[in-house]
CSV table of C-alpha atoms in Angstrom, one decimal:
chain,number,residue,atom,x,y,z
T,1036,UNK,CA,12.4,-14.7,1.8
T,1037,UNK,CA,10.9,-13.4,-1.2
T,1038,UNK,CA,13.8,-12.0,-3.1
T,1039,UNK,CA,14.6,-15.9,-4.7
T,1040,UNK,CA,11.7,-15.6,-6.6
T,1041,UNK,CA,12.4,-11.8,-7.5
T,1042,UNK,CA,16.0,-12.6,-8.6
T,1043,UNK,CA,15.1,-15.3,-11.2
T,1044,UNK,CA,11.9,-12.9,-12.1
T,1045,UNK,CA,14.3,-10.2,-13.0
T,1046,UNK,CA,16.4,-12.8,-15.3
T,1047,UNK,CA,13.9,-14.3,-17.0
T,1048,UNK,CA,12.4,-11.3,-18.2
T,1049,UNK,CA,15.2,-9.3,-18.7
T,1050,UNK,CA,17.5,-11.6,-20.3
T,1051,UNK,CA,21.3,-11.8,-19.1
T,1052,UNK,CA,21.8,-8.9,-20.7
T,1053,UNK,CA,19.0,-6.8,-19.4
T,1054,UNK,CA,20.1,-7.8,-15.8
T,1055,UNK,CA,23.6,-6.6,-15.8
T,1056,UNK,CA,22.3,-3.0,-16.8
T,1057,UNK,CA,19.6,-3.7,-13.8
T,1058,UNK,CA,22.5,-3.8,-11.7
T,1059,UNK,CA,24.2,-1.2,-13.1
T,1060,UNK,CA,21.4,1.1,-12.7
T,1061,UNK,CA,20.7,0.0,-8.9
T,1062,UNK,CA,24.6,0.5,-8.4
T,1063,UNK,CA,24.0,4.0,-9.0
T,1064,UNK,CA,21.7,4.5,-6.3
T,1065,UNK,CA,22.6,6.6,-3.5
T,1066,UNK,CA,23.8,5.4,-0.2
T,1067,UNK,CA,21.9,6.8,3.0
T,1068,UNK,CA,24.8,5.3,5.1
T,1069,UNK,CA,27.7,4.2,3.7
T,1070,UNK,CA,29.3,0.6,3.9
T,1071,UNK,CA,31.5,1.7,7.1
T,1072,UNK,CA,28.6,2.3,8.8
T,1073,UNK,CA,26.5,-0.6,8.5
T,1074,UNK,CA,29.3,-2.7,8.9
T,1075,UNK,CA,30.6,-0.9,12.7
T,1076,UNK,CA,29.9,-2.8,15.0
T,1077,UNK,CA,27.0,-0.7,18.0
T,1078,UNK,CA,29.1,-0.1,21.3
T,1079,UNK,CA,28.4,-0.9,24.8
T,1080,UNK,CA,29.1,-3.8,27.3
T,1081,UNK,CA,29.4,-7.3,25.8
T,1082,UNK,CA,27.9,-9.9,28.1
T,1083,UNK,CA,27.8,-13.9,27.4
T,1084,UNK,CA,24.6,-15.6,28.6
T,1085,UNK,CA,24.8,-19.3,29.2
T,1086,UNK,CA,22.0,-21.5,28.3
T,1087,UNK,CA,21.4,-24.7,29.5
T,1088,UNK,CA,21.8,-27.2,26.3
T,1089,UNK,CA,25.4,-25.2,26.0
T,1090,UNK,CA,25.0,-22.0,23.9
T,1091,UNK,CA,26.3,-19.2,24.9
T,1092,UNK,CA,25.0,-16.3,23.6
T,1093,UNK,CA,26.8,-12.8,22.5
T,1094,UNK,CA,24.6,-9.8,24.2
T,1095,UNK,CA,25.7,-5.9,24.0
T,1096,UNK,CA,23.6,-3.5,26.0
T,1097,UNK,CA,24.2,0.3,26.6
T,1098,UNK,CA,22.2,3.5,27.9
T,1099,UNK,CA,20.3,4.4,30.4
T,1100,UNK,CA,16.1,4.7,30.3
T,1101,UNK,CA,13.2,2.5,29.2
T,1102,UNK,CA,14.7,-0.7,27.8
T,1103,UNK,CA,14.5,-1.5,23.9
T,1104,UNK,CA,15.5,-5.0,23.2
T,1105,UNK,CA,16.3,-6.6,19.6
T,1106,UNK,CA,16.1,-9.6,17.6
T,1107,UNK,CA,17.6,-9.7,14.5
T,1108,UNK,CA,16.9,-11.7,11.2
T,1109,UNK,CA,18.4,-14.4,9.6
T,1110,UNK,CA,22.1,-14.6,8.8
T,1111,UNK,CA,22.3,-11.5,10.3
T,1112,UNK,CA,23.9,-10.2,13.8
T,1113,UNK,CA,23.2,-7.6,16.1
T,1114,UNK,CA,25.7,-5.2,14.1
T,1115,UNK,CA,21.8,-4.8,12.2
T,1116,UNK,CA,20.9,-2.4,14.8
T,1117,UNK,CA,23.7,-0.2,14.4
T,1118,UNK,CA,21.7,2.9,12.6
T,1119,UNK,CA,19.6,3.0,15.4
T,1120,UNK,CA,21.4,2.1,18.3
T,1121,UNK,CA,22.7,5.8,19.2
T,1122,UNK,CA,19.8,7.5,18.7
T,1123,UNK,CA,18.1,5.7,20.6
T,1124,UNK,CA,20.4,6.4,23.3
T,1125,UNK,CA,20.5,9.8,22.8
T,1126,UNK,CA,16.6,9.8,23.2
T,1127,UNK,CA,16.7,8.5,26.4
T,1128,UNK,CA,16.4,4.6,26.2
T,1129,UNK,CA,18.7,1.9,27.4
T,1130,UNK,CA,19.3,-0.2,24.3
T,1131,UNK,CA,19.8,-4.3,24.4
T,1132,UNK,CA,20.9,-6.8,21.3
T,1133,UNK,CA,22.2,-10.2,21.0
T,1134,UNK,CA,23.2,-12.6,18.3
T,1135,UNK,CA,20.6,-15.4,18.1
T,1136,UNK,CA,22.1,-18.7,18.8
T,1137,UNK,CA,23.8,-19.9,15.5
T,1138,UNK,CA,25.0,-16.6,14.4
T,1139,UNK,CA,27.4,-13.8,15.0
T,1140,UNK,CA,29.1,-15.0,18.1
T,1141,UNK,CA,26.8,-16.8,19.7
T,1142,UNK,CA,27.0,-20.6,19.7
T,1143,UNK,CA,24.7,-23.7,19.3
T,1144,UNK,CA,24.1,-25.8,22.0
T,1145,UNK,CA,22.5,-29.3,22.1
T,1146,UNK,CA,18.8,-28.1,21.3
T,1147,UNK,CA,19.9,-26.5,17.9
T,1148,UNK,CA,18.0,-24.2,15.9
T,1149,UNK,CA,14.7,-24.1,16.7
T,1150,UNK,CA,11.9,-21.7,17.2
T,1151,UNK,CA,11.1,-23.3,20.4
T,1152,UNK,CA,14.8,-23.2,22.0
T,1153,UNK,CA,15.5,-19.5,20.3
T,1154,UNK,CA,12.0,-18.3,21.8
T,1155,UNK,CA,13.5,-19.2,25.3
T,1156,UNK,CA,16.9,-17.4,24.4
T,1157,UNK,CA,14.8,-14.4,24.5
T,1158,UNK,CA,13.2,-14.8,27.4
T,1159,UNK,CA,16.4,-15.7,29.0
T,1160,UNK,CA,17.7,-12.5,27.6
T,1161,UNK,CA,15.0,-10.1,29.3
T,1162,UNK,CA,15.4,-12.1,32.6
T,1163,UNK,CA,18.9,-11.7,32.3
T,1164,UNK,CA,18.8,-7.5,31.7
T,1165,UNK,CA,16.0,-7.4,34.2
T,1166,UNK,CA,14.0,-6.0,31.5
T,1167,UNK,CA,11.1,-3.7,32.8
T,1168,UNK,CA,8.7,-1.8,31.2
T,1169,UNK,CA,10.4,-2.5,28.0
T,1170,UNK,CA,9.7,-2.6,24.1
T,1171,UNK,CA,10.9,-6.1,21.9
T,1172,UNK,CA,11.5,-5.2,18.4
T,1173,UNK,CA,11.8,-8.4,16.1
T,1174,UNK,CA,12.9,-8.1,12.3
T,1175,UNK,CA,11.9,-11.3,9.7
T,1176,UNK,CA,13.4,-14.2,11.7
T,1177,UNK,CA,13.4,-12.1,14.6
T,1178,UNK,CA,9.9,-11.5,14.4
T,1179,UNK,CA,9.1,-14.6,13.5
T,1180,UNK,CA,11.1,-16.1,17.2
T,1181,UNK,CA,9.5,-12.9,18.9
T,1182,UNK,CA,6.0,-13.8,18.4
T,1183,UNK,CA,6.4,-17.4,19.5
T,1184,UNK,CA,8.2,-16.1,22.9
T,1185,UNK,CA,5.7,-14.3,24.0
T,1186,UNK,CA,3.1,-16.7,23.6
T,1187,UNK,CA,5.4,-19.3,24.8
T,1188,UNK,CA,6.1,-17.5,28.2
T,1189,UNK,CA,3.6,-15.4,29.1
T,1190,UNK,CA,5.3,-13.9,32.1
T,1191,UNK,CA,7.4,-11.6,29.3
T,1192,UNK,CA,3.8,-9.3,29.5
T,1193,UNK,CA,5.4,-8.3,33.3
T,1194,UNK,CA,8.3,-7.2,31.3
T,1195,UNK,CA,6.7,-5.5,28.2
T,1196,UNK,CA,5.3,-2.7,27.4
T,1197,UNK,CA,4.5,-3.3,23.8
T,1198,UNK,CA,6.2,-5.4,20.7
T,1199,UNK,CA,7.7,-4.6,17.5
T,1200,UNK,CA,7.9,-6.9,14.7
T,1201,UNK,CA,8.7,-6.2,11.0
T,1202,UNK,CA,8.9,-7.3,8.2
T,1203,UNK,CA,7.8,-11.0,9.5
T,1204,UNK,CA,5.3,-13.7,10.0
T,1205,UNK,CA,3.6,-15.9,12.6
T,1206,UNK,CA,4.6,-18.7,10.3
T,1207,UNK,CA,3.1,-20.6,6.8
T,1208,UNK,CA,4.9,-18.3,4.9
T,1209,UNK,CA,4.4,-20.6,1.9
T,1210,UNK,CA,0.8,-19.0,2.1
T,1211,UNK,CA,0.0,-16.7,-0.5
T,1212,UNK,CA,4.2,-16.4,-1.3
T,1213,UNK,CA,4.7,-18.9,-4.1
T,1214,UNK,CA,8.1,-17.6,-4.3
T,1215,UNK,CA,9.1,-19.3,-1.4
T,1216,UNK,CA,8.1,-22.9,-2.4
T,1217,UNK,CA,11.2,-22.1,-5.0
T,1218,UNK,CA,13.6,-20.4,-2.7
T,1219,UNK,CA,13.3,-22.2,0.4
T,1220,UNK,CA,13.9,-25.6,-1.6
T,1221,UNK,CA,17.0,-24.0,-3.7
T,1222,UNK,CA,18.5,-22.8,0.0
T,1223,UNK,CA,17.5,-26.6,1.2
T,1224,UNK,CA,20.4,-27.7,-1.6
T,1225,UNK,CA,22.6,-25.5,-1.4
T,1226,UNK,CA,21.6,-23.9,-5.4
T,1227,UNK,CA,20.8,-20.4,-3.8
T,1228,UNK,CA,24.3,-20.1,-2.1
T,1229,UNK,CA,26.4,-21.7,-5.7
T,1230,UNK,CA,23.8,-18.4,-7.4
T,1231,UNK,CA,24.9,-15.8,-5.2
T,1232,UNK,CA,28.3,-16.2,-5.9
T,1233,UNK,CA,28.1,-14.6,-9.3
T,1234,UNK,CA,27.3,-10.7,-9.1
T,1235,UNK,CA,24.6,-9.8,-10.8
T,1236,UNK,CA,22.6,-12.7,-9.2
T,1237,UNK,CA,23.9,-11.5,-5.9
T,1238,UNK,CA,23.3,-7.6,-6.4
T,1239,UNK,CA,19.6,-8.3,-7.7
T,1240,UNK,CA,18.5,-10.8,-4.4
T,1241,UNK,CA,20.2,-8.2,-2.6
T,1242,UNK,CA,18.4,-5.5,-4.0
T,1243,UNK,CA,15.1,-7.6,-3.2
T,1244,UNK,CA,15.2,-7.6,0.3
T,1245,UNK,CA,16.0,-3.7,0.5
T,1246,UNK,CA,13.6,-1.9,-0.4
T,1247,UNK,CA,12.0,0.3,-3.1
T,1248,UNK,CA,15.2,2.0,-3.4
T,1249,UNK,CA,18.3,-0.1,-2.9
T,1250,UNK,CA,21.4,0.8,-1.0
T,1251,UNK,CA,24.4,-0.2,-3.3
T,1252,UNK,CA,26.1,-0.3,0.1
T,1253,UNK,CA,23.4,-2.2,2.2
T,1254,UNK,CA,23.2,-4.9,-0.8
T,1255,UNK,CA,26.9,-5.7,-0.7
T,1256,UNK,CA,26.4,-6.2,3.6
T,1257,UNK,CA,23.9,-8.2,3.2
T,1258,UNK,CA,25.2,-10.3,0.7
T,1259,UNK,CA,28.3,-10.5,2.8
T,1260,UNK,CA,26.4,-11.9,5.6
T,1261,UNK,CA,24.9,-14.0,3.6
T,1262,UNK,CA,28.0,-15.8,2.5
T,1263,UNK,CA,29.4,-15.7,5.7
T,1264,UNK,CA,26.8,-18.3,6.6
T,1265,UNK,CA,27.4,-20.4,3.8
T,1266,UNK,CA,28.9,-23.0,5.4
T,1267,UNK,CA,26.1,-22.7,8.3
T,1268,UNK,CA,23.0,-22.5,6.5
T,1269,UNK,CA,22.9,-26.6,6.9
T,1270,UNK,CA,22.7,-26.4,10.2
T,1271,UNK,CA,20.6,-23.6,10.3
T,1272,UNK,CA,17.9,-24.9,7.9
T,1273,UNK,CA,15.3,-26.6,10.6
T,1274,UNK,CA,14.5,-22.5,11.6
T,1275,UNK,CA,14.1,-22.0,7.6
T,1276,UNK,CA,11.6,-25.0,7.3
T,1277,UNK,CA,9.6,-24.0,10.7
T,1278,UNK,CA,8.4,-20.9,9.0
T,1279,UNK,CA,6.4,-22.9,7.0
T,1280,UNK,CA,5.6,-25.6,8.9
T,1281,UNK,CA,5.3,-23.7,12.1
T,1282,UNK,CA,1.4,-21.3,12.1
T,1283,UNK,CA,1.1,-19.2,15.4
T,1284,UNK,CA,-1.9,-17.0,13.6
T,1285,UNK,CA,-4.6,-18.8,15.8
T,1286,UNK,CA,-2.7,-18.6,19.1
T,1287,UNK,CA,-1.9,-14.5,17.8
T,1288,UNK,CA,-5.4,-13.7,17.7
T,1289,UNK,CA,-6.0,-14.7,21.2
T,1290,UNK,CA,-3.2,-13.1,22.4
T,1291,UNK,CA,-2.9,-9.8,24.8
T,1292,UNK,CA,-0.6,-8.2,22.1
T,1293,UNK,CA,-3.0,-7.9,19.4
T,1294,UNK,CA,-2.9,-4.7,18.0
């Protein structure tokens, strides 16, 4: 959520100009994978899981071992796992992803988008792989969805053997972020989607949410993603606002899966 801020950083400082050589420069970065890659699709058994309020959601799992289940971010899919997904399998763990309701090809049932309903969809998930044993790994939204399923249903710590989340937050994430008191309102309107439809905008928020050393390839999949939501993000938006209205930090502390 913090690239919004970096992005109009990068232009007001730089100067129109200035950015378009930015780009250039960070166009000229190697790519660890290329485009191909992080755009395949991980294989293994598709499975829909019904929910009561009517979403269905997508689920893939494959391999054989301890289980290792995922929880992607926002806008994204469970194509985000695909780096990982055979090596894990090749190490010996049975590997588990779905598309969080709203995304990929999941649907949206009557309770919408919530952290309260999408917390469920994970426990529903491990119930319905019989997860034992296993490790939940949640990125940015993810994380955010992971944290409040496992306090939500505390019968997940029969299942779990540890959690995973990156890159996230337990929610206020207006806290000590003032770039998100711009970007979160600019995503509200619709200004943020209208920005990223010119290049250099798009190439330099890109660049923001990957890292020190930005994949030309992994900006231009995200920033596909992105815009394959643009017509979604409205109903999408109530998970945006929860992160900052939402704070799970005092419930965290007491938890079993403090660090």
């Amino acid at each position: 959520m913090r690239a919004g801020l970096a992005a109009g950083a990068a232009l007001g400082l730089l100067g129109w100009g200035g950015a378009r050589a930015l780009v250039a420069r960070i166009e000229r970065n190697p790519d660890p994978f290329p485009r191909e890659r992080l755009l395949a699709e991980p294989e293994g058994d598709e499975t829909l899981i019904g929910r009561p309020d009517g979403t269905v959601l997508r689920a893939l799992v494959a391999g054989q071992g301890r289980p290792v289940v995922f929880v992607h971010g926002y806008t994204a899919a469970l194509a985000e796992w695909n780096v990982v997904w055979d090596e894990l399998q090749a190490r010996g763990f049975r590997v588990i992803a779905f598309d969080q309701r709203g995304h990929g090809g999941s649907t949206v049932g009557s309770d919408g988008i919530g952290s309260e309903p999408m917390a469920a969809d994970i426990a529903a998930v491990l119930e319905y792989f019989d997860v034992r044993d296993g490790v939940l790994v949640g990125h940015s939204m993810g994380g955010f969805i992971t944290i409040r399923a496992v306090l939500d249903h505390p019968e997940l710590a029969q299942r779990l053997r540890g959690l995973v989340p990156f890159a996230t937050w337990a929610g206020r994430i207006l806290d000590g972020a003032p770039q998100n008191r711009l970007q979160i309102p600019l995503l509200e309107r619709g200004i943020l989607q209208r920005l990223l439809r010119n290049k250099t905008i798009a190439v330099i928020f890109g660049a923001a949410q990957c890292g020190t050393h930005p994949s030309p390839a992994m900006i231009s999949v995200f920033i596909e993603g992105f815009h394959q939501h643009l017509d979604e993000h409205g109903p999408l938006l109530p998970i945006v606002r929860a992160f900052a209205r939402e704070d799970r930090y005092p419930r965290l502390a007491r938890s079993p899966y403090r660090p």
